[in-house]
mmCIF file of C-alpha atoms and ligand atoms in Angstrom:
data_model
loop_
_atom_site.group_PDB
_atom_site.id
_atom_site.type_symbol
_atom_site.label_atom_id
_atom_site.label_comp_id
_atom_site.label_asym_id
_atom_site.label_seq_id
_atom_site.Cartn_x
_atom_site.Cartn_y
_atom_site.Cartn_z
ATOM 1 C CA UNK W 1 0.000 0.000 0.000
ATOM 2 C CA UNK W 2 1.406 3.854 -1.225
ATOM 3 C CA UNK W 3 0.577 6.795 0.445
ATOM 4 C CA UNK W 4 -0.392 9.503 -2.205
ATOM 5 C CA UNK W 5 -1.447 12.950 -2.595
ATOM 6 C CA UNK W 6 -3.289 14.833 0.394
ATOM 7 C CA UNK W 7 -6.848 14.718 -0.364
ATOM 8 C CA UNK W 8 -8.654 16.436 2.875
ATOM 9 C CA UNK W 9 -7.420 18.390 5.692
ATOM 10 C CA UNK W 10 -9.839 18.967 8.606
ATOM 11 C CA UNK W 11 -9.286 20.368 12.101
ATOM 12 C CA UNK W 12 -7.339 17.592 13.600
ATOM 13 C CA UNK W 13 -7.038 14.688 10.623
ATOM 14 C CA UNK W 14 -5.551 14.463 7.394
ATOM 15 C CA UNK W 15 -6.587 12.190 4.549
ATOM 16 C CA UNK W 16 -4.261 11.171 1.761
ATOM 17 C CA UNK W 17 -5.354 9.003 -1.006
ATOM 18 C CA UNK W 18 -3.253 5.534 -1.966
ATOM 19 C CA UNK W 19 -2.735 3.528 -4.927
ATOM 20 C CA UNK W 20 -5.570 1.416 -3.788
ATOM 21 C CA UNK W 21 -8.985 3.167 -4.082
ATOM 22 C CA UNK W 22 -10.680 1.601 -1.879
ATOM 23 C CA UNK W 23 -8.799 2.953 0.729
ATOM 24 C CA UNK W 24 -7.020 6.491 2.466
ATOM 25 C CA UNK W 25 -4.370 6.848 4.757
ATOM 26 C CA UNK W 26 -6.178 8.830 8.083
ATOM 27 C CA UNK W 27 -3.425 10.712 9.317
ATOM 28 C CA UNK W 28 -3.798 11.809 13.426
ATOM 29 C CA UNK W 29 -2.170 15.348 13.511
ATOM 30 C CA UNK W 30 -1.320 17.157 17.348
ATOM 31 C CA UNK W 31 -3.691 19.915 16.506
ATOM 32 C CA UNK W 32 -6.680 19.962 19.015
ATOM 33 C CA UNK W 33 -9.698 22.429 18.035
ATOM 34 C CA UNK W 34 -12.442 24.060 19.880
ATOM 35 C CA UNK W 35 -15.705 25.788 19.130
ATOM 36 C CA UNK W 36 -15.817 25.304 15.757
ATOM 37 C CA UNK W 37 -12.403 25.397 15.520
ATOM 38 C CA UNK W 38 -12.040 28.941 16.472
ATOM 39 C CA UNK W 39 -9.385 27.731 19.062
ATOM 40 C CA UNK W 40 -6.848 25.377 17.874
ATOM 41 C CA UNK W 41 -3.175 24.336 19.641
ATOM 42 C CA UNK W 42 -1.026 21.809 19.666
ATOM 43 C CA UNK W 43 -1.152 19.027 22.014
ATOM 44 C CA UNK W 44 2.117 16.828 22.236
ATOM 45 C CA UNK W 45 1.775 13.223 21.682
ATOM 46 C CA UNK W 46 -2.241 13.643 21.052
ATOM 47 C CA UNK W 47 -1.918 12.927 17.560
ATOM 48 C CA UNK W 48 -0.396 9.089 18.133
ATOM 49 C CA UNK W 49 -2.777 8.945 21.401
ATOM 50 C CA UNK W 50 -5.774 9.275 19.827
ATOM 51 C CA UNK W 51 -4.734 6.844 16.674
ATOM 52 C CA UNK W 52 -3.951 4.206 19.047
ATOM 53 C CA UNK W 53 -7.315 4.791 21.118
ATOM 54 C CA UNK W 54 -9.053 4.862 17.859
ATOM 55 C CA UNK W 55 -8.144 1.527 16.792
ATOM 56 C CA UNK W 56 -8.105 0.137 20.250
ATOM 57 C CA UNK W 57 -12.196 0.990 20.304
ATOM 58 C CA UNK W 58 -12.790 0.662 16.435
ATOM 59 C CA UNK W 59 -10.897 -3.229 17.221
ATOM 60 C CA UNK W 60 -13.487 -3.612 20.053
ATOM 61 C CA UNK W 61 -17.186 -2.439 18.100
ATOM 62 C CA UNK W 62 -15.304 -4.838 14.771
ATOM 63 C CA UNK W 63 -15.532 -7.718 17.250
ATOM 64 C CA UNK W 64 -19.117 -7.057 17.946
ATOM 65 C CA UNK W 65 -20.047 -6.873 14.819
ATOM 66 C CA UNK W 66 -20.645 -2.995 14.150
ATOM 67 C CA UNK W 67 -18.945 -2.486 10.340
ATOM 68 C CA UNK W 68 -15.803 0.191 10.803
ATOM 69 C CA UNK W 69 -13.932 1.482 8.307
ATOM 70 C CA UNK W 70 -10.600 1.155 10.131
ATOM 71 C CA UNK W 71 -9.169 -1.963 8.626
ATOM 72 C CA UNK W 72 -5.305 -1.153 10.527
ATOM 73 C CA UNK W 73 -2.776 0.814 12.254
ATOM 74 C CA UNK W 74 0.035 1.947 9.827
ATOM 75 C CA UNK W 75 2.376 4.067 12.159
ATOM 76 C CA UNK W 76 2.355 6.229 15.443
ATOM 77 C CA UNK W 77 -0.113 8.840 13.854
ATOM 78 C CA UNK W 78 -1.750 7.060 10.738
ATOM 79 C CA UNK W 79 -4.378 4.237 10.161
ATOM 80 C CA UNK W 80 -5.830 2.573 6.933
ATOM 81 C CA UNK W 81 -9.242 3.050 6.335
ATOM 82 C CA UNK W 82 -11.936 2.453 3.619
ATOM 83 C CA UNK W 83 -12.489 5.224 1.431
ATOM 84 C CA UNK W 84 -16.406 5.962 1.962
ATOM 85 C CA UNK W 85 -19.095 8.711 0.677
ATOM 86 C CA UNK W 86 -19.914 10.341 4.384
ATOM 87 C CA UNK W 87 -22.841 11.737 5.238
ATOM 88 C CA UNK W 88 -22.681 14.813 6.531
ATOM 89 C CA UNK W 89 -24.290 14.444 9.586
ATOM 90 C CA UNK W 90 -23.260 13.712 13.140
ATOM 91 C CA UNK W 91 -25.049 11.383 15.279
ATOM 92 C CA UNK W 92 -24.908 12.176 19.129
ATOM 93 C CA UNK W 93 -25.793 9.518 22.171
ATOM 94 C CA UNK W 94 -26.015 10.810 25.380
ATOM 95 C CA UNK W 95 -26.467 8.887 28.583
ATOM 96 C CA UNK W 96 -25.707 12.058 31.170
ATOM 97 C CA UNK W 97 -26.903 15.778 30.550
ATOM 98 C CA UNK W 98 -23.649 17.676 29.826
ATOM 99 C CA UNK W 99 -22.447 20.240 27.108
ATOM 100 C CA UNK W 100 -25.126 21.778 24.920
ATOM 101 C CA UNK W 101 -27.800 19.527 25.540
ATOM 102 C CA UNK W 102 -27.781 21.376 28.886
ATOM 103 C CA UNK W 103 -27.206 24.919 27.548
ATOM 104 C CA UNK W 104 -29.866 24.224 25.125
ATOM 105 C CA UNK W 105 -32.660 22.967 27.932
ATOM 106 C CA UNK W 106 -31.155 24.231 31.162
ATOM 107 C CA UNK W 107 -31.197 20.650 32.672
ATOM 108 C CA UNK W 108 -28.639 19.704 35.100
ATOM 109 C CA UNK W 109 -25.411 18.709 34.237
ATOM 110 C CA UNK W 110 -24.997 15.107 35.818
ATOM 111 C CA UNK W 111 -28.642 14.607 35.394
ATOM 112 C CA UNK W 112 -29.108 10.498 34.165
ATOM 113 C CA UNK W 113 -31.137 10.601 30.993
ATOM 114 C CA UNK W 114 -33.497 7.570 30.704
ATOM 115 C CA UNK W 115 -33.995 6.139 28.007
ATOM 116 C CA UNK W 116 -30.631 7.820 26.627
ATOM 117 C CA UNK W 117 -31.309 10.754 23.730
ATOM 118 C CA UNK W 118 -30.121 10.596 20.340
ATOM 119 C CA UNK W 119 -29.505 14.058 18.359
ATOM 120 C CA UNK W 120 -28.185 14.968 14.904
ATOM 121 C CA UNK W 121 -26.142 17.720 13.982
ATOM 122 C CA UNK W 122 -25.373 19.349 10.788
ATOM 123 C CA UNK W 123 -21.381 18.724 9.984
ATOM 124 C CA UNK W 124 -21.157 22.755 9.196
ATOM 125 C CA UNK W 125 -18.282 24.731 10.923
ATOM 126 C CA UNK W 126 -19.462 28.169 9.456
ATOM 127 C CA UNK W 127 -22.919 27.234 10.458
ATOM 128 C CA UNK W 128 -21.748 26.050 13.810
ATOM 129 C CA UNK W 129 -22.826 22.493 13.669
ATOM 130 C CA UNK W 130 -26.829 23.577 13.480
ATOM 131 C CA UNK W 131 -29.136 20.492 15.826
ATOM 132 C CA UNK W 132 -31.113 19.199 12.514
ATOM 133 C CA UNK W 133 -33.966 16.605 12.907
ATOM 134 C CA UNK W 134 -34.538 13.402 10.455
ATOM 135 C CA UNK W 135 -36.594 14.993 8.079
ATOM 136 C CA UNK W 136 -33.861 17.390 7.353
ATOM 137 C CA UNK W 137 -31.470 14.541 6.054
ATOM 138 C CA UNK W 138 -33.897 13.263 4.387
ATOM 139 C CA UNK W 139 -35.191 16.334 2.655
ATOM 140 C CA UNK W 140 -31.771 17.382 2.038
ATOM 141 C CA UNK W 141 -30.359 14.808 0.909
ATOM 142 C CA UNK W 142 -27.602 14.285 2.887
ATOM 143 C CA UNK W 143 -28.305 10.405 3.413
ATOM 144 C CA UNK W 144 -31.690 8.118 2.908
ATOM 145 C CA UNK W 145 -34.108 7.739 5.147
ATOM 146 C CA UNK W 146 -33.204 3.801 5.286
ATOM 147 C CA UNK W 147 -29.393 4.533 5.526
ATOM 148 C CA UNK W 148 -30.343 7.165 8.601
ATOM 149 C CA UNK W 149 -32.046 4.406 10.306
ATOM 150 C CA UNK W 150 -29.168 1.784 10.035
ATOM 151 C CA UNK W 151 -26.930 5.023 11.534
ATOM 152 C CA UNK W 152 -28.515 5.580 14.273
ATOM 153 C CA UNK W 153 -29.798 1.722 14.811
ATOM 154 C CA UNK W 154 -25.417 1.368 14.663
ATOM 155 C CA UNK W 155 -25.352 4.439 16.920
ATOM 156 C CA UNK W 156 -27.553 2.687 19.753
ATOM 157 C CA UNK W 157 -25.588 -0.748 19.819
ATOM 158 C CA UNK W 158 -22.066 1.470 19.805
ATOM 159 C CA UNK W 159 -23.538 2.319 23.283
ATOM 160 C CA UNK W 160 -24.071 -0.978 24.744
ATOM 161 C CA UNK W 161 -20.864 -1.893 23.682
ATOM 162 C CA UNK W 162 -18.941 1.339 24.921
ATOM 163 C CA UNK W 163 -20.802 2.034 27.759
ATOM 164 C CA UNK W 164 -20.181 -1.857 28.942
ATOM 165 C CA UNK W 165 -15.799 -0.992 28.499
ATOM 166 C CA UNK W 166 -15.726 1.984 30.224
ATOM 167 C CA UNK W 167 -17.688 1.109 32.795
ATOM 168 C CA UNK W 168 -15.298 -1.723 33.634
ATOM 169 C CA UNK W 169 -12.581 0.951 33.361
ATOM 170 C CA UNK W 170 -14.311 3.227 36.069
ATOM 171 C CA UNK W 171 -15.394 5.546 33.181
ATOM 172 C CA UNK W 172 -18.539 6.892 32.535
ATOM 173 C CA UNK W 173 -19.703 7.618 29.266
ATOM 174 C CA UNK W 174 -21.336 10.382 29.212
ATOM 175 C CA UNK W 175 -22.124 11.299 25.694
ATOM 176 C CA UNK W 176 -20.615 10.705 21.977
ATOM 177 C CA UNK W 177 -20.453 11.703 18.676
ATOM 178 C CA UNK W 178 -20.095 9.390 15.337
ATOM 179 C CA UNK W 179 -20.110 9.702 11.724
ATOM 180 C CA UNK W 180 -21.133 6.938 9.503
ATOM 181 C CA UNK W 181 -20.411 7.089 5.401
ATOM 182 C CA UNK W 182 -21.465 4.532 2.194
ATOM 183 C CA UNK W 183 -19.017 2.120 1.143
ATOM 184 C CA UNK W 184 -20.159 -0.215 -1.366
ATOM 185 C CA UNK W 185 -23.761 0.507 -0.276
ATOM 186 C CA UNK W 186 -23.327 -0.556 3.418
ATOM 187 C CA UNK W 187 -23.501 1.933 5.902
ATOM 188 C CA UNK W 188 -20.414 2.006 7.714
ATOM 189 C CA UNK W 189 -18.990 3.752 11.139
ATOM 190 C CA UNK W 190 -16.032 5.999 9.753
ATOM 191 C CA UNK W 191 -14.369 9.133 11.100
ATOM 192 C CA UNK W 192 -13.060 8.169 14.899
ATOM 193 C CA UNK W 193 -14.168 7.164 18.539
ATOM 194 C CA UNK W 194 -11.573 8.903 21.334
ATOM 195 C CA UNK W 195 -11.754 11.725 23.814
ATOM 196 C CA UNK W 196 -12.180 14.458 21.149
ATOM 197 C CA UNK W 197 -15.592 13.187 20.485
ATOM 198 C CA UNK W 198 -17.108 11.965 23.518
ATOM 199 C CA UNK W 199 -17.161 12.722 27.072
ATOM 200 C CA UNK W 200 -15.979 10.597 29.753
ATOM 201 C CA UNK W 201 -16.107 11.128 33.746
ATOM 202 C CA UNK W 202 -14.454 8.947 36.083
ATOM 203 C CA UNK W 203 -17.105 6.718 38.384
ATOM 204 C CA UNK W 204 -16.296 7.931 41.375
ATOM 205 C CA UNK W 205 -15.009 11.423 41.260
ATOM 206 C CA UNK W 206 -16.885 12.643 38.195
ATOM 207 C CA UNK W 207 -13.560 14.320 37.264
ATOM 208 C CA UNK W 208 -13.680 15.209 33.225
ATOM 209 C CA UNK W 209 -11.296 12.737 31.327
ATOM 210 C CA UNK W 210 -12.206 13.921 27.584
ATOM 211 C CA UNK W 211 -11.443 17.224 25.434
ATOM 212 C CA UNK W 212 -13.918 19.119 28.340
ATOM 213 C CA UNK W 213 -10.676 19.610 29.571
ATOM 214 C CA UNK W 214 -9.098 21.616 26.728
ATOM 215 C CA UNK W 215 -12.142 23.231 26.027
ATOM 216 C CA UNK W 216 -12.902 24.971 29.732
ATOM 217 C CA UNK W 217 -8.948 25.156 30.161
ATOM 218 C CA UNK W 218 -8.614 22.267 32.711
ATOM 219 C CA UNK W 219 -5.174 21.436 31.908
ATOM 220 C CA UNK W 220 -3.512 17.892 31.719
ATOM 221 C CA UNK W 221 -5.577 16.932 28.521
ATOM 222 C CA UNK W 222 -3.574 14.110 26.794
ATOM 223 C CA UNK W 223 -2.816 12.808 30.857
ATOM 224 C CA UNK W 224 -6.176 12.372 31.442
ATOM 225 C CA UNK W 225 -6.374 10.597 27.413
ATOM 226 C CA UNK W 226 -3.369 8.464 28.245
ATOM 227 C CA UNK W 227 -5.097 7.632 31.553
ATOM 228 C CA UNK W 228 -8.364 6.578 30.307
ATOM 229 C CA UNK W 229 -6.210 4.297 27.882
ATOM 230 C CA UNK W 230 -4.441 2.645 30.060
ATOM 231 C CA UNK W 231 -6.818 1.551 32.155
ATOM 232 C CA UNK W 232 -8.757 0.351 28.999
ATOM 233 C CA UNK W 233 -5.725 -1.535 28.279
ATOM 234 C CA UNK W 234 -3.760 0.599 25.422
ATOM 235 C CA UNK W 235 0.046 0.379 24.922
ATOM 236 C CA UNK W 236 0.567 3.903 23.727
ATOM 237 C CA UNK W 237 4.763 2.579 23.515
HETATM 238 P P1 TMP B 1 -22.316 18.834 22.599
HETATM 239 O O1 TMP B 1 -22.709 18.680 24.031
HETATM 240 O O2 TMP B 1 -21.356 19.967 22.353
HETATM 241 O O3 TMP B 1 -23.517 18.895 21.674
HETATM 242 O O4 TMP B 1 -21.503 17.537 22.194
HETATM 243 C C1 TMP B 1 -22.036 16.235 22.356
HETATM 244 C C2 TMP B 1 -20.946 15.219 22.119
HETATM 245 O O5 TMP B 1 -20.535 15.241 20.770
HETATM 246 C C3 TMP B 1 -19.686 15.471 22.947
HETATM 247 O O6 TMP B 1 -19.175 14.218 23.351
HETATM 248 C C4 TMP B 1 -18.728 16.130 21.973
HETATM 249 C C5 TMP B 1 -19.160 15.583 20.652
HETATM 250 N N1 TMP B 1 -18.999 16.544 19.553
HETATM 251 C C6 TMP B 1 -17.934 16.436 18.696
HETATM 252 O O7 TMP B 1 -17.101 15.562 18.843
HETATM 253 N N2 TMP B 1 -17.806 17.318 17.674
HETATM 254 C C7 TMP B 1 -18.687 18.301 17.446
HETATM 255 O O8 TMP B 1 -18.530 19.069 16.492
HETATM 256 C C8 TMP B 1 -19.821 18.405 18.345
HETATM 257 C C9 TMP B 1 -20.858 19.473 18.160
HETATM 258 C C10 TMP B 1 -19.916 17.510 19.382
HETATM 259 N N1 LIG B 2 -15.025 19.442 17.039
HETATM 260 C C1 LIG B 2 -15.507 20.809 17.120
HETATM 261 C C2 LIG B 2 -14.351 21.779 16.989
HETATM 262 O O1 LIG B 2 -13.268 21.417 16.848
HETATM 263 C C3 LIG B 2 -16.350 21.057 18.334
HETATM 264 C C4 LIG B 2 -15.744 20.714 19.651
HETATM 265 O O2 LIG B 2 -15.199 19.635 19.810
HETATM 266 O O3 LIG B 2 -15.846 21.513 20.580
HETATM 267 O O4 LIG B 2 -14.474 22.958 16.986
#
């Protein structure tokens, strides 16, 4: 497998075509962004961190039988994955009120939410992510109402998986964020699962162990990544 030409830079990943295509090199990059990534900075050793807590997790929903497009590691930073058409659209578990959902509704942060809620945004920086609602995707186009379902159907059993490993870490997970694309018309989980895009408190002290911590200026965010690893497990070398 060659690596060829850059095809897609976003705020903390780079994609780069190869001479297979099926398939793109997903390159992990330091950079760590913020509110629509109106704050960015680099973050030693995040970029290798979060590759290896990628595939550790994306390793972990394969064996339970959600479809991934990580097929393997490459190096410290990069991964091979299948090249899919994404959908534009993020899909967003949560289990605890936290972030937006309690700016949005003024519920308590900490407050258990039962049955969990599920939530789509609109991937749109200059828009600031807009909440959208099914009909949306559908209207718009931005995936069928059939592939939609399967997302968030996939979305659901990522919980019961991930919420099952953290808990016997002494994690909480509190909420998440996935992105699913096409490839050869199966709906597939694609972009990546680690701290950036979920939130994760620890059982007993509810201390924040995610990006929470670079975005309210907490300090010690890759520590509290590399600690959440290794008590999944994860030889970050
Ligand atoms: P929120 O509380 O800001 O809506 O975020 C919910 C979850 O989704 C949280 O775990 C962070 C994650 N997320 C991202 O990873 N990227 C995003 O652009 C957004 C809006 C949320
Ligand atoms: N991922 C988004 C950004 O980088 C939102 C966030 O994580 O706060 O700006």
């Amino acid at each position: 497998m060659e690596k060829r030409a850059e095809l897609y830079s976003g705020k903390a990943k780079s994609v780069y075509e190869t001479d297979d295509q099926d398939y793109l090199v997903l390159a992990f990059r330091n950079d760590t962004s913020a509110f629509d990534g109106k704050r960015i900075e680099q973050l030693e050793r995040k970029g290798m961190v979060n590759n290896k807590f990628n595939a550790f997790i994306m390793e972990k929903l394969k064996a339970a039988g959600i479809p991934t497009h990580f097929e393997r590691l490459l190096s410290d930073q990069e991964c091979l994955v299948k090249r899919m058409d994404m959908m534009p659209v993020e899909c967003v578990v949560r289990n605890i009120a936290a972030g937006s959902l309690v700016r949005r509704l003024g519920v308590t942060e900490g407050q258990e939410l039962n049955p969990p809620t599920f939530e789509l945004f609109l991937k749109n920086d200059a828009l600031g992510d807009p909440m959208i609602n099914e009909s949306h995707v559908e209207t718009f186009g931005w995936a069928t109402r059939e592939q939609l379902a399967r997302a968030k159907e996939l979305t659901y059993q990522v919980n019961d998986v991930l919420k099952a490993l953290f808990d016997d870490a002494g994690l909480l997970l509190v909420d998440y964020k996935l992105e699913f694309g096409i490839f050869k018309g199966e709906v597939v989980l694609g972009d990546e699962f680690s701290p950036d895009g979920c939130r994760l408190w620890d059982k007993e002290t509810r201390d924040k162990m995610d990006k929470d911590r670079f975005r309210q200026g907490l300090g010690g965010v890759i520590e509290a990544y590399e600690e959440v690893g290794r008590r999944l497990g994860i030889d970050f070398g």
